[in-house]
Amino acid sequence: MTELIFAMSGGKAALQEGGRMPAGLRRLVGSGLLVAVGYIDPGNWATDIAGGSRFGYHLLMVVFVAAFLALGFQVLVSRLALATGQDLAALTVRHLPRPLARAAWLAGEAAILATALAELIGGAIALRLLFGIPLMAGVAMTGAGTYAVLLFARDNAERHERVIGILLAIVSVSFVYLLFQAHPDWTAVAKGAAQPAGALRSADGFLIALGILGATLMPHNLYLHSGELAQRARDLPVAMRDAAMRVARSDTVFSLGIATLINAAIMIVAAASLSGTGLEVSSLDQAHAVIGKTLGVGAAVVFAVALYAAGQSSTITGVLAGKVLSKGFSTGGWSDRKRALVTRAVAGIAAMGMLAYTGGQDPDALLVLSQVILSLALPFALVPLVMLAVRRDVMGPYALRGIWRALAVAATAGIVVLDGYLLVVQALQG
């Protein structure tokens, strides 16, 4: 697989005799997989299901546009890491004003806690759907499951990738099954995806579209990707840097492509099985119930299993991203296991407190809250990333210039404005 990805990147000339990829480049493959799982977390499920159930296939194009923007920034952060040999957090501390660096660190930690909150709630919902376990107990069991996986991996990147690959495969196979069960009209899918204007003109549709964007591009993924690549590219000869960037780009495109197809499948399944049923679908519980009625009990079970696998894989990468933050911003050398314990404890206490306050009646509202926090934190990662990527004293010959620089600045400004609008609307609605 690594040789295939490398060949796809245009790096055939650098293959060693016998068609093998140099060991230094082979290590770069897999970082994209760790990042990809962040794109299929319960927050994505909530927005994709809302879009599909309410607007059919008309917001499917938004899924692809959001994925394209996210891919661009993930490729950019990989370029930053390979050009400098350092991660985004460390470079922010070293080259940007101290107040901005401190704000970026606080926002990054808030994003990781928000992600942990979403994964714990998503996992608890999945366990309740599968086994009838109360939400409070489900939160504790999901957190314990994450910690057990991290104990198994024991700081071994290959083990982390193997576990996450298995979980991602479970989600992928589940939605292939659900697609076959839903029997979508592919002509209608294509026509709906090509006509998003009507849904976007609706206030609810526009807010869901912004939610899809906020759930797709998450700040902690930028830190995680840069940290993984900077560590793996350590001791890589300068002469191999161009080839390394091609490998990292292909790895990112391949991995995020899978995640994008899963997100598209979630929305297609929701549109095919939930839209037009006359039943109100505003939560994961309701989606599970309606899928059970329209596609059968087996499909509902597969849905719940995939939800748990998606949440568990995403929360693992959240812990790994926290380690990058801690090291890059010099806030202490906590191990993955210690960060997992502390982060899960804080997020778990917050989740249980909120569930107790609401009586456990609306756990999906906590998923919405997590996406609002992520939207608020996103500019504090994107702005430093672009500021660093355009500086020749940081990037050398790999600094963004010309049209690529203008596109990066424009995309960042657009996302910041849209996220700000989303936050204002959420505040007014709240």
mmCIF file of N, CA and C in Angstrom, residues 1-27 29 239-240 242-244 246-247:
data_model
loop_
_atom_site.group_PDB
_atom_site.id
_atom_site.type_symbol
_atom_site.label_atom_id
_atom_site.label_comp_id
_atom_site.label_asym_id
_atom_site.label_seq_id
_atom_site.Cartn_x
_atom_site.Cartn_y
_atom_site.Cartn_z
ATOM 1 N N MET A 1 0.819 -1.205 0.000
ATOM 2 C CA MET A 1 0.000 0.000 0.000
ATOM 3 C C MET A 1 0.859 1.264 0.000
ATOM 4 N N THR A 2 1.935 1.272 0.803
ATOM 5 C CA THR A 2 2.789 2.453 0.849
ATOM 6 C C THR A 2 3.429 2.729 -0.499
ATOM 7 N N GLU A 3 3.871 1.643 -1.219
ATOM 8 C CA GLU A 3 4.480 1.833 -2.526
ATOM 9 C C GLU A 3 3.460 2.360 -3.532
ATOM 10 N N LEU A 4 2.201 1.882 -3.416
ATOM 11 C CA LEU A 4 1.156 2.337 -4.317
ATOM 12 C C LEU A 4 0.912 3.830 -4.136
ATOM 13 N N ILE A 5 0.789 4.267 -2.875
ATOM 14 C CA ILE A 5 0.547 5.685 -2.604
ATOM 15 C C ILE A 5 1.716 6.523 -3.102
ATOM 16 N N PHE A 6 2.937 6.025 -2.908
ATOM 17 C CA PHE A 6 4.110 6.764 -3.344
ATOM 18 C C PHE A 6 4.130 6.889 -4.856
ATOM 19 N N ALA A 7 3.794 5.801 -5.560
ATOM 20 C CA ALA A 7 3.765 5.848 -7.016
ATOM 21 C C ALA A 7 2.705 6.832 -7.508
ATOM 22 N N MET A 8 1.564 6.854 -6.813
ATOM 23 C CA MET A 8 0.498 7.791 -7.171
ATOM 24 C C MET A 8 0.966 9.232 -7.023
ATOM 25 N N SER A 9 1.913 9.466 -6.118
ATOM 26 C CA SER A 9 2.366 10.827 -5.846
ATOM 27 C C SER A 9 3.310 11.349 -6.911
ATOM 28 N N GLY A 10 3.728 10.514 -7.849
ATOM 29 C CA GLY A 10 4.673 10.951 -8.854
ATOM 30 C C GLY A 10 6.100 10.749 -8.428
ATOM 31 N N GLY A 11 6.332 9.959 -7.402
ATOM 32 C CA GLY A 11 7.670 9.769 -6.884
ATOM 33 C C GLY A 11 8.317 8.479 -7.329
ATOM 34 N N LYS A 12 7.943 7.960 -8.501
ATOM 35 C CA LYS A 12 8.471 6.680 -8.953
ATOM 36 C C LYS A 12 9.988 6.707 -9.074
ATOM 37 N N ALA A 13 10.543 7.846 -9.475
ATOM 38 C CA ALA A 13 11.983 7.917 -9.703
ATOM 39 C C ALA A 13 12.784 7.727 -8.439
ATOM 40 N N ALA A 14 12.185 8.001 -7.291
ATOM 41 C CA ALA A 14 12.911 7.873 -6.021
ATOM 42 C C ALA A 14 12.788 6.496 -5.411
ATOM 43 N N LEU A 15 12.017 5.588 -6.049
ATOM 44 C CA LEU A 15 11.910 4.242 -5.524
ATOM 45 C C LEU A 15 13.246 3.531 -5.638
ATOM 46 N N GLN A 16 13.564 2.768 -4.627
ATOM 47 C CA GLN A 16 14.797 2.013 -4.676
ATOM 48 C C GLN A 16 14.661 0.857 -5.647
ATOM 49 N N GLU A 17 15.790 0.270 -6.006
ATOM 50 C CA GLU A 17 15.776 -0.868 -6.906
ATOM 51 C C GLU A 17 14.913 -1.976 -6.295
ATOM 52 N N GLY A 18 14.060 -2.556 -7.135
ATOM 53 C CA GLY A 18 13.142 -3.573 -6.637
ATOM 54 C C GLY A 18 11.785 -2.994 -6.311
ATOM 55 N N GLY A 19 11.608 -1.660 -6.565
ATOM 56 C CA GLY A 19 10.295 -1.047 -6.392
ATOM 57 C C GLY A 19 9.915 -0.760 -4.964
ATOM 58 N N ARG A 20 10.896 -0.645 -4.077
ATOM 59 C CA ARG A 20 10.601 -0.378 -2.676
ATOM 60 C C ARG A 20 10.759 1.105 -2.377
ATOM 61 N N MET A 21 9.882 1.612 -1.516
ATOM 62 C CA MET A 21 9.997 2.993 -1.093
ATOM 63 C C MET A 21 11.076 3.127 -0.030
ATOM 64 N N PRO A 22 11.905 4.182 -0.079
ATOM 65 C CA PRO A 22 12.889 4.407 0.984
ATOM 66 C C PRO A 22 12.213 4.433 2.348
ATOM 67 N N ALA A 23 12.890 3.868 3.353
ATOM 68 C CA ALA A 23 12.289 3.728 4.680
ATOM 69 C C ALA A 23 11.859 5.071 5.256
ATOM 70 N N GLY A 24 12.659 6.122 5.015
ATOM 71 C CA GLY A 24 12.321 7.427 5.554
ATOM 72 C C GLY A 24 11.005 7.959 5.011
ATOM 73 N N LEU A 25 10.727 7.678 3.741
ATOM 74 C CA LEU A 25 9.473 8.111 3.149
ATOM 75 C C LEU A 25 8.331 7.204 3.550
ATOM 76 N N ARG A 26 8.609 5.921 3.722
ATOM 77 C CA ARG A 26 7.562 4.980 4.093
ATOM 78 C C ARG A 26 6.944 5.360 5.436
ATOM 79 N N ARG A 27 7.756 5.937 6.311
ATOM 80 C CA ARG A 27 7.241 6.323 7.637
ATOM 81 C C ARG A 27 6.171 7.405 7.549
ATOM 82 N N VAL A 29 3.701 7.607 5.484
ATOM 83 C CA VAL A 29 2.393 7.078 5.119
ATOM 84 C C VAL A 29 1.677 6.600 6.380
ATOM 85 N N ALA A 239 17.489 16.486 0.542
ATOM 86 C CA ALA A 239 17.297 16.124 -0.861
ATOM 87 C C ALA A 239 15.995 15.357 -1.097
ATOM 88 N N MET A 240 15.439 14.755 -0.048
ATOM 89 C CA MET A 240 14.217 13.962 -0.196
ATOM 90 C C MET A 240 12.967 14.745 0.208
ATOM 91 N N ASP A 242 11.230 17.189 -1.307
ATOM 92 C CA ASP A 242 10.198 17.308 -2.340
ATOM 93 C C ASP A 242 9.407 16.008 -2.466
ATOM 94 N N ALA A 243 10.127 14.884 -2.495
ATOM 95 C CA ALA A 243 9.456 13.585 -2.583
ATOM 96 C C ALA A 243 8.587 13.349 -1.348
ATOM 97 N N ALA A 244 9.067 13.772 -0.177
ATOM 98 C CA ALA A 244 8.299 13.604 1.059
ATOM 99 C C ALA A 244 6.987 14.368 0.997
ATOM 100 N N ARG A 246 5.300 15.072 -1.693
ATOM 101 C CA ARG A 246 4.394 14.378 -2.605
ATOM 102 C C ARG A 246 3.773 13.160 -1.937
ATOM 103 N N VAL A 247 4.585 12.427 -1.165
ATOM 104 C CA VAL A 247 4.054 11.264 -0.449
ATOM 105 C C VAL A 247 2.995 11.700 0.559
#
